[in-house]
Coordinates of C-alpha atoms in Angstrom, one line a residue:
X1 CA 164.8 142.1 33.8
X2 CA 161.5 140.9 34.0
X3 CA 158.5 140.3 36.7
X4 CA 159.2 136.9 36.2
X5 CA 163.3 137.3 37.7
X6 CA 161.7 139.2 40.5
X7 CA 160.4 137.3 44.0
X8 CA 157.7 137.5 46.3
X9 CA 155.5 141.1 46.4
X10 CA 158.4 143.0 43.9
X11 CA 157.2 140.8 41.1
X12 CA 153.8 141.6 42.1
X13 CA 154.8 145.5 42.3
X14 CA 156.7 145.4 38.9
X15 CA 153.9 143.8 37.2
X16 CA 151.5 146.8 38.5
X17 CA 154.2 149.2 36.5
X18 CA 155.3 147.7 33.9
X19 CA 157.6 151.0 32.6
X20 CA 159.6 150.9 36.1
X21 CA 163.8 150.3 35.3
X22 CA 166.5 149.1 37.8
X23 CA 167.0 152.5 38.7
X24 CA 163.4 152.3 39.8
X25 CA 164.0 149.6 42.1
X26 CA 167.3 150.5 43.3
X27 CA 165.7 153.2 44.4
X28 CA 163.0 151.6 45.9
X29 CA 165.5 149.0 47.9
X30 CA 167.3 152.1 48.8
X31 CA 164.6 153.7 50.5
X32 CA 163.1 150.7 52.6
X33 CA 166.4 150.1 54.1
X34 CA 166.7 153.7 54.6
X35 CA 163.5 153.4 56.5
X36 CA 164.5 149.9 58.1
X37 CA 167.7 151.7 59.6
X38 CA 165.4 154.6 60.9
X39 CA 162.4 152.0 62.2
X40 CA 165.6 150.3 64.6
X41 CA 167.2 153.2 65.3
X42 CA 164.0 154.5 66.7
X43 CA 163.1 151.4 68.8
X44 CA 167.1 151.3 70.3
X45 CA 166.3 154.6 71.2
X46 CA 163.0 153.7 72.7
X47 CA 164.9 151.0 74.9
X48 CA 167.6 153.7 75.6
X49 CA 165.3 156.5 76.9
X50 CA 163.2 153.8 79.4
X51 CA 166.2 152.6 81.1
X52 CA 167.6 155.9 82.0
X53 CA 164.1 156.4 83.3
X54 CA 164.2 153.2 84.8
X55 CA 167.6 154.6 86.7
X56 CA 166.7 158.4 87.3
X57 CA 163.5 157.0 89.0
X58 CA 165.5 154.4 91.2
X59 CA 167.6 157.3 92.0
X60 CA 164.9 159.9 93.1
X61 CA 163.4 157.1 94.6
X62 CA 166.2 157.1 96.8
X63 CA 166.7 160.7 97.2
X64 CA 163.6 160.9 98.8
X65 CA 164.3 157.9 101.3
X66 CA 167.6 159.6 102.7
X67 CA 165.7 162.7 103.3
X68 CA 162.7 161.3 105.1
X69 CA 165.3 158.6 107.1
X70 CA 167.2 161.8 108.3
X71 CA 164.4 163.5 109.4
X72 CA 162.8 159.9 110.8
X73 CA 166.5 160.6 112.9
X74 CA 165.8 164.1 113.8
X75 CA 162.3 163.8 115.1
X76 CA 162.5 160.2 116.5
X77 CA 165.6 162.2 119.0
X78 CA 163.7 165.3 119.7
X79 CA 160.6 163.3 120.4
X80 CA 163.4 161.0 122.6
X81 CA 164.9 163.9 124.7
X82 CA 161.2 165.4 125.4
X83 CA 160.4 162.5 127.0
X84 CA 163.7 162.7 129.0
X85 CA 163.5 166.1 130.0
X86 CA 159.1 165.8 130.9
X87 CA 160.0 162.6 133.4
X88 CA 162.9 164.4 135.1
X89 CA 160.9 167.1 135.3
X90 CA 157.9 165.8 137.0
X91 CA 160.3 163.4 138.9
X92 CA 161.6 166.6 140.6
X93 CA 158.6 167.6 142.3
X94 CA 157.7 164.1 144.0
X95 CA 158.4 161.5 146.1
X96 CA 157.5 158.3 144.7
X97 CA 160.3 156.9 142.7
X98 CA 160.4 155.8 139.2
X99 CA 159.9 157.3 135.7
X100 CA 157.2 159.2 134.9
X101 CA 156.0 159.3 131.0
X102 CA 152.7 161.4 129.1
X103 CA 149.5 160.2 128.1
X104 CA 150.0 161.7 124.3
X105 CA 152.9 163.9 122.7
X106 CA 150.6 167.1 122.8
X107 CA 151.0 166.7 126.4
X108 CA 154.5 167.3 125.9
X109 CA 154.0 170.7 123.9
X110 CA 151.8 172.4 126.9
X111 CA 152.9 175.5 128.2
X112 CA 154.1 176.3 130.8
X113 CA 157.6 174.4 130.0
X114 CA 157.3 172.8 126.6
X115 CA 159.3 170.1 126.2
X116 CA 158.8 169.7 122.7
X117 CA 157.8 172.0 119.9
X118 CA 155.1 170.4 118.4
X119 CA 153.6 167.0 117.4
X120 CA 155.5 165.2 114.7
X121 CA 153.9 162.8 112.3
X122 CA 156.2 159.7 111.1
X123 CA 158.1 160.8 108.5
X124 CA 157.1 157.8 106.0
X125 CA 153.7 159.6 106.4
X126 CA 151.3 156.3 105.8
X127 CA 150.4 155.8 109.5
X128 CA 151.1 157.7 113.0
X129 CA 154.2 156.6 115.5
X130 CA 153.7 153.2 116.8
X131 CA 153.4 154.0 120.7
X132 CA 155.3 152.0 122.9
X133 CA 153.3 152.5 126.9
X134 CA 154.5 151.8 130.2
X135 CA 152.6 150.0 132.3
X136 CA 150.6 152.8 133.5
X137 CA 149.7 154.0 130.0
X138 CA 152.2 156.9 129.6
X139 CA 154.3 156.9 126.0
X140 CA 158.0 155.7 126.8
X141 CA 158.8 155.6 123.0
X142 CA 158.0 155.8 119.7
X143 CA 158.9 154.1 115.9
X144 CA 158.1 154.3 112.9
X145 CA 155.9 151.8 111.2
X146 CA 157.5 151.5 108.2
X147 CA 158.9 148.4 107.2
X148 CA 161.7 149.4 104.7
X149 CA 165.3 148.3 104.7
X150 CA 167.5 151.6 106.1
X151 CA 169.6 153.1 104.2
X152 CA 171.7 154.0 106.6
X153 CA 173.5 151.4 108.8
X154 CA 176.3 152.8 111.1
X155 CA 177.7 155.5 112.4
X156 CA 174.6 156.8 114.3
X157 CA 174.6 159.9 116.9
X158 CA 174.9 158.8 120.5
X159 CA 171.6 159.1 121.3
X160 CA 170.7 156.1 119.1
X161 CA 174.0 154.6 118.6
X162 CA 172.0 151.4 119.2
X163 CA 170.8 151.4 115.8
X164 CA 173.5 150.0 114.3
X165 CA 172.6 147.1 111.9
X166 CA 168.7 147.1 112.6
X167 CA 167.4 146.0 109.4
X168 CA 164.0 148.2 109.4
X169 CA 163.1 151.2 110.2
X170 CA 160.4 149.8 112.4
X171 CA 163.5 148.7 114.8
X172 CA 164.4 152.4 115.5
X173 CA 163.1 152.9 118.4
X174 CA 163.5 156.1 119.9
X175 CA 162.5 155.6 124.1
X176 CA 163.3 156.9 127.4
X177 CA 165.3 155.3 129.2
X178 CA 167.7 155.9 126.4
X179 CA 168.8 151.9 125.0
X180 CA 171.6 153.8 124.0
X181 CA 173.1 155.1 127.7
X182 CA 172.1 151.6 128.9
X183 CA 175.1 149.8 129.7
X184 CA 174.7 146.0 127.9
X185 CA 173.7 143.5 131.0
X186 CA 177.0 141.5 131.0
X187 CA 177.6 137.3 131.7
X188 CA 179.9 135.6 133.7
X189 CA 183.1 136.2 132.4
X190 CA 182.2 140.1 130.6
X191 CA 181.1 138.7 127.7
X192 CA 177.5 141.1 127.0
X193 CA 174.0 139.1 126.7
X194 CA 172.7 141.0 124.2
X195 CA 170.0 142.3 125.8
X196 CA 169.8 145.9 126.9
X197 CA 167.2 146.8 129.7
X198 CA 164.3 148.4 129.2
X199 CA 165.3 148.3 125.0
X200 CA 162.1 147.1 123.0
X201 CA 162.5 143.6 120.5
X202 CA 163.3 144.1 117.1
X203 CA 160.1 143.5 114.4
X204 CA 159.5 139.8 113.1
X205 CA 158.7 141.2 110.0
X206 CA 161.1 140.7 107.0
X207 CA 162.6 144.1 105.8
X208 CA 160.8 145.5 102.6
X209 CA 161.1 148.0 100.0
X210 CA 160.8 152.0 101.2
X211 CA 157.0 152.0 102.8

């Protein structure tokens, strides 16, 4: 075999050793597609290793919403059943009819009856509650700011059985009078209007990822 029989760069390669033999190059092919093999086995596993981190970080990702969704759940009812218990409370000791509701959640921690054991921060911890005042100023309710699709859509606790199907988080609001105890204003005929007294409208926002 000559350089001549040989194409490309190998001609080139063979004419810069003019003592090499077929063994030589057999060799030499060996080898680079040895190395070819390895180079694409490397880059599959390259591809490989991202998209399990693609999926471990969708999944953590996720982790972390059910955990700060159940305690959105937990704090959004405890700040709920504060309010409750301050406006029956207060009611108790006048005369004036109608609900009575705080100025701030601190007000609801004061000795000497606390009504609630501290100030909770929204769990999606990028802004404070969204108040929602009565006419007098007091805080009725509160909700999260957040945006995010919930993960969870049924089977609620009674206290905010009216959650069910909301499609943000920001719809979750958690109020005295309770939406949930409300019985659903009914039309002509006992077919329900939809509209539960004293219950606050859902966002016009579109639902977005976990904010």
């Amino acid at each position: 075999m000559s350089g001549r029989e040989l194409p490309g760069y190998l001609a080139a390669v063979w004419k810069r050793s003019p003592g090499r033999s077929d063994r030589d190059y057999r060799e030499q092919s060996r080898l680079r597609n040895q190395w070819g093999a390895t180079y694409l086995f490397a880059m599959f596993s390259v591809v490989v290793m991202g998209l399990t981190l693609s999926l471990a970080a969708k999944q953590w990702k996720m982790v972390v919403q059910r955990e700060q969704e159940a305690d959105l759940l937990a704090k959004g009812i405890e700040i709920q059943s504060a309010l409750e218990a301050y406006s029956n409370t207060i009611k108790a000791g006048r005369v004036m009819p109608g609900e009575v509701y705080p100025l701030s959640l601190a007000e609801l921690t004061k000795p000497p009856k606390p009504f609630l054991r501290k100030v909770y921060k929204d769990p999606f911890g990028r802004w404070d509650w969204e108040y929602l005042r009565a006419p007098n100023g007091g805080i009725r309710g509160v909700r999260s700011r957040s945006t995010a699709t919930p993960i969870k859509k049924r089977e609620f606790p009674l206290a905010v059985r009216h959650f069910e199907g909301l499609p943000r988080y920001s719809d979750w609001v958690f109020q005295y009078p309770n939406a949930s105890l409300v019985p659903v204003p009914q039309a002509p005929g006992g077919v329900p209007t939809g509209a539960v007294p004293g219950s606050v409208p859902p966002s016009s926002n579109p639902p977005t990822g976990p904010t």
